[in-house]
RNA sequence: GCGAAAAUGGCGAAAUUGGCAGACGCGCUAGACUUAGGAUCUAGUGGAGAGAUCCGUGGGGGUUCGAGUCCCCCUUUUCGCACCA
């Protein structure tokens, strides 16, 4: 009989829904397991293979844990704010709310076909005022603590999206992460969250979490902690002071000039009249450069002299002050002390402008007189360094910092590459920023009890280089919460990464009215135990969420420092080598496969393709393998219809009483159970399925020859294993066999019989002089003598030993015998 | 340039601590059953060779009785960062 997925799968989906099989009792946190996938952006496109590859196997792992007896919570929701819906509105006139709600409705129906254990009570969407209200509340809490602030700064501006972007949203090539258009720098007043205040904790707490090392490394690199010193250079003939950050205070004696970023506020002050024209010209030129041009490492160094001199505090030397675009205003202090002898960039700059190069660190094994042909950037012995000469440069760092601290010219300092999170967006479809601007009171936060600041429906979306909300008088004009006078709202909305940095807490009670999160439940259920999603979120989302979670801990809302205890990235499914995307037109639609093979077979195939973390190029040629496997198990069940009722199985069988076929089946079943459980725990779905296929091959040979009770025993275990991998099929099979309730209403996992796992005969590899020559089957734990004798008698291996002089024998019990013979 | 990961049959891939390389699946070959086969079943399937055997995990060295696995060098691919002082 053909397995008709199209009839059977909806049947079980309905059963699960009607019987609320997957409703989690959140008041009972015993053996709780919060298993989460990254929520979905509800675009107009359908769920593609990538979504399935994320959600299907993640659900399989959660089911595996559920059957082990865990109280599993598996929610799902919608990351509903964002640019694509707004861009779609500009193009078609369909309001983002309307298109988003429609998309959610469609996706909900598609999701149902996967057959995941999603708890429908948990569903949330971030565009709901009841959700984004709490984004605003979070903003106000950050504001109170000084962690949300407004400043004018050079920011990334996407020319096509017409909004600013966070640093994390600009790709390496300088283009917009969303649309790929060029990003330019604009000087704007914007809202920031002070992520840098948490930099150290974000680094340190990575010890607490079980995350892929690659992801931790990416975050570490992004945070970019570097330890050094801040040193003050007084400006000759001026009250101004140039602060520099350096990781190499030990090279301070090698400073031959100082360089400021062209945008640095001191530039105008320090430029002498006769250099004004060239400096202004240079600053203007720099402003025209895109970030890519400017940051290209292949670009030749450029810069101009300001006419001013700075005093090196360590030796009182006067050095010229230059400006150069290789100095970034956004990193450190925006000024560097240039040590051309021991820094590649300074070396290049000095060569170009004929500035002196001084050797202050001597490379071991070289002479003081040797000329530097390139910067020596490693540690060595300090030379030409006053009283520090002769000191090892690593010790010299400390010594010089101490000296600077004594004189008040500098101090130890830690710097970060991480910058504060820019959250303002000049777009409509997001959370309004809860701040008003009053002519007399200035910047005033909206009071908490008047939240939410509701996003108006009737706006004009057209992009005019500014937030669409600014043109909505009803929204913009308000009264000042402080003085009651007329005031204007902030026209910008928040980055949608704010929404996604705490949604996992809201899931536990999305309808909660009395606060951002229902702490009676989040205390029990957070942190998330398993989080599965793509590598593309390695930095942005996962870093922001960690930041917000830590902040929530600081204000007492959550009790743990980290949001996601275990993280797994599923691999990417590509098509013809390229990442699937609507614009490339290479998206593989799973629906035809679901129609033809059913959701379970498709899920099985996705998991069987290869290691979960690896992904791979899409190729459907192997799906028939999964189909045959499913069909074979279905056929097998049909030969044992009602078996559970008519033929009760024992809890355990005595090997001595079993026939050879029975023994083989009994051993195989238990061996597979052990293997399967180990593989599933580590999300190695491909090998878990392979082991079940092996079992299925064995059962095809020997199950028919077994006593009926053992057949029931076997099928119960097969069904239990299959339940996580192919839930609909497993339910159907169990029901054919005579089970009366769902497989998922109670723990349903079998412990392998340890006696079945111990073998009495082992196959031992025999090597002669390290070459594989054959194998011998021996009773378990046979000693060297016995195995050696058997190897001599063996047809294949004996002839290599016969008559040879034996030099040495290596023997590993139950594994290998290696006989080293004298070569003739 | 720096950092991370990877490279195994025609293809997707397996290989607890160094111990029978290629499990499992796709495909392919042959056979069976069939009016039919893009169904199912059976057998075979890394390469060379009639065979005994020999050769084989990107390339080159090394450690070891024994290396896909450990060490060194190189090549290629993917990803991340990229003048971060």
Coordinates of C-alpha atoms in Angstrom, one line a residue, chain A residues 14-505:
Chain A
X14 CA -5.6 18.2 13.0
X15 CA -5.4 15.6 15.7
X16 CA -2.5 17.4 17.4
X17 CA -4.4 20.7 17.2
X18 CA -7.7 19.3 18.5
X19 CA -6.0 17.5 21.4
X20 CA -3.6 20.4 22.2
X21 CA -0.7 17.9 22.2
X22 CA 1.9 20.6 22.0
X23 CA 0.5 23.0 24.5
X24 CA 3.2 23.6 27.1
X25 CA 2.4 23.8 30.8
X26 CA 4.5 26.9 31.5
X27 CA 3.7 26.9 35.2
X28 CA 5.6 23.6 35.5
X29 CA 9.3 24.3 34.8
X30 CA 10.5 20.8 35.8
X31 CA 12.8 19.5 33.1
X32 CA 12.0 22.6 31.1
X33 CA 13.5 23.0 27.7
X34 CA 13.1 26.2 25.8
X35 CA 13.8 25.4 22.2
X36 CA 13.8 28.4 19.8
X37 CA 14.3 29.1 16.2
X38 CA 14.9 32.7 14.9
X39 CA 11.5 34.2 14.2
X40 CA 10.6 35.0 10.6
X41 CA 10.4 38.2 8.6
X42 CA 7.0 37.9 6.9
X43 CA 7.8 38.9 3.4
X44 CA 5.5 38.3 0.5
X45 CA 7.7 35.4 -0.7
X46 CA 6.8 31.9 0.4
X47 CA 8.7 29.8 2.9
X48 CA 11.7 28.5 1.0
X49 CA 14.0 25.5 1.5
X50 CA 16.2 27.6 3.8
X51 CA 13.3 28.1 6.2
X52 CA 12.5 24.5 6.2
X53 CA 16.1 23.6 6.8
X54 CA 16.0 25.8 9.9
X55 CA 12.6 24.8 11.3
X56 CA 12.3 21.2 10.4
X57 CA 15.4 19.8 11.9
X58 CA 15.1 22.2 14.9
X59 CA 11.7 20.7 15.6
X60 CA 13.1 17.2 15.2
X61 CA 15.6 17.9 17.9
X62 CA 13.0 19.4 20.2
X63 CA 10.7 16.4 19.7
X64 CA 13.6 14.1 20.5
X65 CA 14.0 16.0 23.8
X66 CA 10.2 15.9 24.4
X67 CA 10.2 12.2 24.0
X68 CA 13.0 12.0 26.5
X69 CA 10.6 13.5 29.0
X70 CA 11.5 17.2 28.7
X71 CA 8.9 19.8 29.1
X72 CA 9.5 21.5 25.8
X73 CA 8.4 25.0 24.8
X74 CA 8.7 25.7 21.1
X75 CA 7.2 29.1 20.1
X76 CA 7.0 30.9 16.8
X77 CA 6.3 34.5 15.8
X78 CA 6.8 37.3 13.3
X79 CA 9.5 39.9 13.0
X80 CA 6.9 42.1 11.4
X81 CA 8.5 45.6 11.2
X82 CA 11.0 46.4 8.5
X83 CA 12.0 48.0 5.3
X84 CA 10.8 45.5 2.7
X85 CA 7.1 46.0 3.6
X86 CA 7.6 49.8 3.4
X87 CA 9.4 49.6 0.1
X88 CA 6.6 47.4 -1.2
X89 CA 4.1 50.0 -0.1
X90 CA 6.0 52.7 -2.0
X91 CA 6.0 50.6 -5.1
X92 CA 2.4 49.3 -4.9
X93 CA 0.5 51.5 -2.5
X94 CA -0.4 48.6 -0.3
X95 CA -0.1 49.6 3.3
X96 CA 2.7 47.8 5.2
X97 CA 0.3 46.8 7.9
X98 CA -2.1 45.2 5.4
X99 CA 0.6 43.4 3.4
X100 CA 2.3 42.2 6.6
X101 CA -0.9 40.8 8.1
X102 CA -1.7 39.1 4.8
X103 CA 1.8 37.6 4.6
X104 CA 1.6 36.4 8.2
X105 CA -1.7 34.7 7.4
X106 CA -0.1 32.9 4.4
X107 CA 3.0 31.9 6.3
X108 CA 1.0 30.5 9.1
X109 CA -0.8 28.2 6.7
X110 CA 2.5 27.1 5.1
X111 CA 4.1 26.6 8.5
X112 CA 1.4 24.2 9.5
X113 CA 2.4 21.9 6.7
X114 CA 5.9 21.4 8.3
X115 CA 4.1 20.0 11.3
X116 CA 6.2 21.6 14.0
X117 CA 5.2 21.6 17.7
X118 CA 4.7 25.3 17.8
X119 CA 2.6 26.5 20.7
X120 CA 0.0 28.7 19.1
X121 CA -0.6 30.6 22.4
X122 CA 2.9 32.0 22.1
X123 CA 2.5 33.7 18.7
X124 CA 3.5 37.3 18.5
X125 CA 4.1 40.0 15.9
X126 CA 6.3 42.9 16.6
X127 CA 4.2 45.4 14.7
X128 CA 1.4 45.0 17.3
X129 CA 1.3 48.1 19.5
X130 CA 1.0 45.8 22.5
X131 CA 4.5 44.6 21.5
X132 CA 6.3 47.7 20.3
X133 CA 5.0 49.6 23.3
X134 CA 7.6 47.7 25.3
X135 CA 10.3 48.6 22.8
X136 CA 9.5 52.2 23.8
X137 CA 9.4 51.3 27.5
X138 CA 12.8 49.6 27.1
X139 CA 14.1 52.8 25.4
X140 CA 12.9 54.9 28.3
X141 CA 14.7 52.6 30.8
X142 CA 17.9 52.8 28.8
X143 CA 17.4 56.6 28.7
X144 CA 17.0 56.8 32.5
X145 CA 20.3 55.0 32.9
X146 CA 22.1 57.2 30.4
X147 CA 22.3 54.3 28.0
X148 CA 20.1 55.8 25.3
X149 CA 21.5 59.1 24.2
X150 CA 21.4 61.5 21.2
X151 CA 24.5 62.8 19.5
X152 CA 25.6 64.3 16.2
X153 CA 28.0 62.1 14.5
X154 CA 29.1 60.8 11.1
X155 CA 26.7 58.0 10.3
X156 CA 26.2 55.5 7.6
X157 CA 23.5 56.6 5.2
X158 CA 22.1 54.2 2.6
X159 CA 21.3 56.1 -0.6
X160 CA 18.6 53.8 -1.7
X161 CA 16.9 52.9 1.6
X162 CA 17.3 56.6 2.6
X163 CA 17.9 55.9 6.2
X164 CA 20.9 55.6 8.5
X165 CA 22.3 52.2 9.2
X166 CA 24.1 50.7 12.2
X167 CA 27.7 49.8 11.7
X168 CA 26.8 46.2 11.7
X169 CA 24.4 46.7 8.8
X170 CA 27.1 48.0 6.4
X171 CA 28.8 45.2 4.4
X172 CA 32.5 44.8 4.0
X173 CA 32.3 46.3 0.5
X174 CA 30.8 49.5 2.0
X175 CA 27.3 48.7 0.7
X176 CA 24.0 48.3 2.5
X177 CA 23.4 45.0 4.0
X178 CA 19.8 45.0 2.9
X179 CA 19.8 46.4 -0.6
X180 CA 23.4 46.5 -1.7
X181 CA 23.4 50.2 -2.5
X182 CA 26.3 52.4 -1.7
X183 CA 26.5 53.7 1.9
X184 CA 27.8 57.3 2.4
X185 CA 28.7 59.2 5.5
X186 CA 26.4 61.9 6.8
X187 CA 26.7 64.0 9.9
X188 CA 23.4 63.7 11.7
X189 CA 21.8 63.9 15.1
X190 CA 20.8 60.3 16.0
X191 CA 19.8 58.1 18.9
X192 CA 22.3 55.5 20.2
X193 CA 22.2 52.7 22.7
X194 CA 25.4 52.5 24.6
X195 CA 26.5 49.0 23.8
X196 CA 30.1 50.0 24.5
X197 CA 29.2 50.2 28.2
X198 CA 28.7 46.5 28.1
X199 CA 31.7 45.6 26.0
X200 CA 33.7 43.8 28.7
X201 CA 30.7 41.8 29.9
X202 CA 29.8 40.9 26.4
X203 CA 33.3 39.5 26.1
X204 CA 33.6 37.8 29.4
X205 CA 30.2 36.2 29.5
X206 CA 31.0 34.2 26.4
X207 CA 32.6 31.7 28.8
X208 CA 29.1 31.0 30.1
X209 CA 27.5 29.9 26.8
X210 CA 27.7 26.8 24.7
X211 CA 28.1 28.5 21.3
X212 CA 30.1 27.6 18.2
X213 CA 33.6 28.8 18.6
X214 CA 33.4 30.6 15.2
X215 CA 30.5 32.7 16.4
X216 CA 32.3 33.6 19.6
X217 CA 35.3 34.5 17.6
X218 CA 33.3 36.8 15.3
X219 CA 31.8 38.6 18.3
X220 CA 35.2 38.9 20.0
X221 CA 36.6 40.4 16.8
X222 CA 33.7 42.7 16.4
X223 CA 34.1 44.0 19.9
X224 CA 37.8 44.3 19.3
X225 CA 39.1 44.9 22.7
X226 CA 42.6 46.3 22.7
X227 CA 44.7 47.2 25.7
X228 CA 47.1 50.1 25.7
X229 CA 47.5 53.7 26.9
X230 CA 46.1 57.1 26.3
X231 CA 48.8 59.7 26.0
X232 CA 48.5 63.5 26.0
X233 CA 50.6 65.6 23.7
X234 CA 50.5 69.3 24.5
X235 CA 50.4 71.6 21.5
X236 CA 53.3 73.9 21.2
X237 CA 52.2 77.5 21.8
X238 CA 48.6 76.6 22.5
X239 CA 46.4 75.3 25.4
X240 CA 45.1 72.5 23.3
X241 CA 45.9 69.0 24.1
X242 CA 46.1 66.1 21.6
X243 CA 45.0 62.8 23.1
X244 CA 46.2 59.7 21.4
X245 CA 45.4 56.0 22.0
X246 CA 48.2 53.5 21.5
X247 CA 48.7 49.8 22.1
X248 CA 52.4 50.4 22.0
X249 CA 53.4 52.9 24.7
X250 CA 56.8 51.2 24.6
X251 CA 57.4 52.9 21.3
X252 CA 56.7 56.4 22.6
X253 CA 60.4 57.4 22.1
X254 CA 60.0 56.6 18.4
X255 CA 57.2 59.2 17.8
X256 CA 58.3 61.5 14.9
X257 CA 54.9 63.1 14.2
X258 CA 51.3 63.1 15.3
X259 CA 48.3 62.5 12.9
X260 CA 44.7 63.6 13.3
X261 CA 41.7 62.4 11.5
X262 CA 40.6 65.0 8.9
X263 CA 37.2 65.3 10.7
X264 CA 38.8 65.8 14.1
X265 CA 37.5 69.0 15.8
X266 CA 41.0 70.1 16.7
X267 CA 42.0 70.3 13.0
X268 CA 40.5 73.8 12.5
X269 CA 42.1 75.1 15.7
X270 CA 45.6 73.8 15.0
X271 CA 45.9 74.7 11.4
X272 CA 48.3 77.7 11.0
X273 CA 47.1 80.4 8.6
X274 CA 49.7 79.6 5.9
X275 CA 48.5 76.0 5.8
X276 CA 44.7 76.8 5.9
X277 CA 44.1 76.4 2.2
X278 CA 45.8 73.0 1.8
X279 CA 44.2 71.6 4.9
X280 CA 40.7 72.8 4.0
X281 CA 41.1 71.4 0.6
X282 CA 42.2 68.0 2.0
X283 CA 39.4 67.8 4.5
X284 CA 36.9 68.6 1.7
X285 CA 38.4 65.9 -0.5
X286 CA 38.2 63.3 2.2
X287 CA 34.5 64.1 2.8
X288 CA 33.8 63.1 -0.8
X289 CA 35.4 59.7 -0.5
X290 CA 33.2 56.7 0.2
X291 CA 34.2 54.5 3.1
X292 CA 35.4 51.9 0.7
X293 CA 37.7 54.2 -1.1
X294 CA 39.0 55.6 2.1
X295 CA 39.5 52.4 3.9
X296 CA 41.1 50.5 1.0
X297 CA 44.4 49.2 2.2
X298 CA 45.9 49.4 -1.2
X299 CA 45.3 53.2 -1.5
X300 CA 48.4 55.3 -1.2
X301 CA 48.7 57.2 2.1
X302 CA 47.7 60.9 1.9
X303 CA 47.8 63.8 4.3
X304 CA 48.8 67.4 4.9
X305 CA 50.8 69.3 7.5
X306 CA 48.9 71.7 9.8
X307 CA 51.8 73.9 10.8
X308 CA 51.5 73.0 14.5
X309 CA 53.8 71.1 16.7
X310 CA 53.1 68.8 19.6
X311 CA 55.3 68.0 22.6
X312 CA 56.1 64.4 23.2
X313 CA 55.6 64.1 27.0
X314 CA 58.2 61.4 27.4
X315 CA 61.1 63.4 26.1
X316 CA 59.8 66.9 25.5
X317 CA 60.5 66.6 21.8
X318 CA 58.6 68.8 19.4
X319 CA 57.0 66.8 16.5
X320 CA 54.9 68.0 13.6
X321 CA 51.1 67.6 13.6
X322 CA 49.7 66.2 10.4
X323 CA 46.2 65.2 9.3
X324 CA 45.7 62.0 7.3
X325 CA 42.7 60.0 6.2
X326 CA 44.2 56.8 7.4
X327 CA 43.3 58.0 10.9
X328 CA 39.6 57.3 11.7
X329 CA 37.7 59.8 13.7
X330 CA 35.5 57.1 15.1
X331 CA 38.2 54.9 16.6
X332 CA 40.1 55.7 19.8
X333 CA 40.6 59.4 20.1
X334 CA 40.7 60.1 16.4
X335 CA 44.4 60.9 16.7
X336 CA 47.5 58.7 16.5
X337 CA 51.1 59.1 17.6
X338 CA 53.0 58.1 14.6
X339 CA 55.9 55.6 15.1
X340 CA 57.1 54.9 11.6
X341 CA 59.9 52.6 12.8
X342 CA 57.4 50.2 14.4
X343 CA 54.0 50.7 12.6
X344 CA 53.5 49.8 9.0
X345 CA 51.0 52.6 8.3
X346 CA 53.1 55.2 9.9
X347 CA 56.2 53.9 8.1
X348 CA 54.4 54.2 4.7
X349 CA 53.2 57.7 5.6
X350 CA 56.7 58.8 6.8
X351 CA 58.3 57.4 3.6
X352 CA 55.9 59.3 1.4
X353 CA 56.3 62.7 3.2
X354 CA 59.9 62.3 4.2
X355 CA 59.3 62.3 7.9
X356 CA 62.0 60.8 10.1
X357 CA 62.0 57.2 11.0
X358 CA 63.5 56.3 14.3
X359 CA 64.4 52.8 15.7
X360 CA 63.4 52.3 19.3
X361 CA 62.8 48.6 19.4
X362 CA 65.7 46.4 18.4
X363 CA 64.8 43.1 16.8
X364 CA 66.6 40.2 18.4
X365 CA 69.6 39.1 16.4
X366 CA 69.9 42.4 14.5
X367 CA 72.3 45.4 15.0
X368 CA 71.4 48.8 16.2
X369 CA 73.0 50.3 13.1
X370 CA 71.0 48.2 10.6
X371 CA 68.6 50.4 8.7
X372 CA 64.9 49.7 8.9
X373 CA 63.6 48.7 5.5
X374 CA 60.2 48.1 6.9
X375 CA 58.4 48.7 10.2
X376 CA 59.4 46.2 12.9
X377 CA 56.1 45.7 14.7
X378 CA 57.0 42.9 17.1
X379 CA 58.4 42.9 20.6
X380 CA 62.2 43.4 21.1
X381 CA 64.6 45.3 23.2
X382 CA 64.1 49.0 23.8
X383 CA 66.8 51.3 22.3
X384 CA 67.2 55.1 22.0
X385 CA 64.6 55.3 24.8
X386 CA 66.3 57.2 27.6
X387 CA 66.2 55.4 30.9
X388 CA 64.1 52.6 29.4
X389 CA 66.9 51.6 27.0
X390 CA 67.8 47.9 27.4
X391 CA 64.4 47.0 28.7
X392 CA 62.3 44.3 27.0
X393 CA 59.6 46.1 25.2
X394 CA 56.8 44.0 26.8
X395 CA 58.0 45.1 30.2
X396 CA 58.5 48.6 28.8
X397 CA 54.8 49.0 28.1
X398 CA 54.0 48.8 31.8
X399 CA 57.0 50.9 32.8
X400 CA 56.2 53.8 30.4
X401 CA 52.5 53.8 31.4
X402 CA 53.6 54.0 35.1
X403 CA 55.8 56.9 34.2
X404 CA 53.1 58.7 32.3
X405 CA 50.6 58.2 35.1
X406 CA 53.1 59.7 37.6
X407 CA 53.5 62.9 35.5
X408 CA 49.9 63.0 34.6
X409 CA 50.6 62.8 30.8
X410 CA 48.8 59.5 30.2
X411 CA 47.2 56.4 31.7
X412 CA 46.5 52.8 30.9
X413 CA 43.5 52.5 28.7
X414 CA 41.4 49.9 27.0
X415 CA 39.8 50.6 23.7
X416 CA 37.1 48.9 21.7
X417 CA 36.4 48.6 18.1
X418 CA 32.7 48.2 19.0
X419 CA 30.7 51.4 18.7
X420 CA 27.4 52.4 20.2
X421 CA 24.4 51.0 18.5
X422 CA 22.8 53.6 16.3
X423 CA 19.0 52.9 16.4
X424 CA 17.3 55.8 14.6
X425 CA 15.9 55.0 11.3
X426 CA 14.3 57.6 8.9
X427 CA 11.6 55.2 8.0
X428 CA 7.9 54.7 8.7
X429 CA 7.4 51.0 9.4
X430 CA 8.9 50.6 12.9
X431 CA 8.6 51.6 16.5
X432 CA 8.3 55.4 17.1
X433 CA 11.0 56.8 19.3
X434 CA 9.2 57.9 22.5
X435 CA 10.8 61.4 22.8
X436 CA 9.4 64.8 22.1
X437 CA 11.2 68.1 21.6
X438 CA 9.9 71.2 23.3
X439 CA 11.1 74.7 22.6
X440 CA 11.5 75.5 26.3
X441 CA 12.3 72.1 27.8
X442 CA 14.3 70.6 25.0
X443 CA 14.5 66.8 24.7
X444 CA 11.8 65.2 26.9
X445 CA 11.0 61.5 27.2
X446 CA 7.4 60.5 26.8
X447 CA 6.0 59.4 30.2
X448 CA 5.7 55.7 30.6
X449 CA 2.0 55.7 31.4
X450 CA 1.2 57.3 28.0
X451 CA 2.8 54.6 26.0
X452 CA 2.5 53.4 23.4
X453 CA 3.3 56.2 21.0
X454 CA 1.2 54.7 18.3
X455 CA 2.4 54.5 14.8
X456 CA -0.3 56.3 12.6
X457 CA -1.8 54.4 9.8
X458 CA -2.4 57.2 7.3
X459 CA 1.0 58.3 6.2
X460 CA 2.6 59.1 2.9
X461 CA 5.4 56.7 2.3
X462 CA 7.2 58.4 -0.5
X463 CA 10.9 58.8 0.3
X464 CA 12.0 62.4 0.5
X465 CA 15.2 61.9 2.4
X466 CA 13.5 62.2 5.7
X467 CA 11.3 60.2 7.9
X468 CA 7.7 59.9 6.5
X469 CA 6.4 60.6 9.9
X470 CA 7.7 64.1 9.8
X471 CA 5.0 64.9 7.2
X472 CA 2.2 63.6 9.4
X473 CA 1.1 66.7 11.4
X474 CA -1.3 64.7 13.6
X475 CA 1.6 62.5 14.8
X476 CA 4.3 65.2 15.0
X477 CA 2.4 67.9 16.9
X478 CA 2.0 67.1 20.6
X479 CA 2.4 68.7 23.9
X480 CA 5.4 68.6 26.2
X481 CA 5.0 66.1 29.0
X482 CA 7.0 68.5 31.2
X483 CA 5.5 72.0 30.6
X484 CA 2.4 71.2 28.6
X485 CA 3.5 73.6 25.8
X486 CA 3.6 72.7 22.2
X487 CA 6.2 70.1 21.2
X488 CA 7.2 67.9 18.3
X489 CA 7.7 64.1 18.3
X490 CA 10.8 62.4 17.1
X491 CA 10.0 61.6 13.5
X492 CA 12.3 58.5 13.4
X493 CA 11.6 54.9 14.2
X494 CA 13.8 52.3 15.8
X495 CA 16.0 49.8 14.1
X496 CA 14.1 46.5 14.0
X497 CA 16.9 44.7 15.8
X498 CA 15.5 46.3 18.9
X499 CA 12.3 44.2 18.4
X500 CA 14.3 41.0 18.0
X501 CA 16.5 41.5 21.0
X502 CA 13.9 40.5 23.6
X503 CA 11.1 38.7 21.7
X504 CA 12.1 35.4 23.2
X505 CA 11.1 36.7 26.6

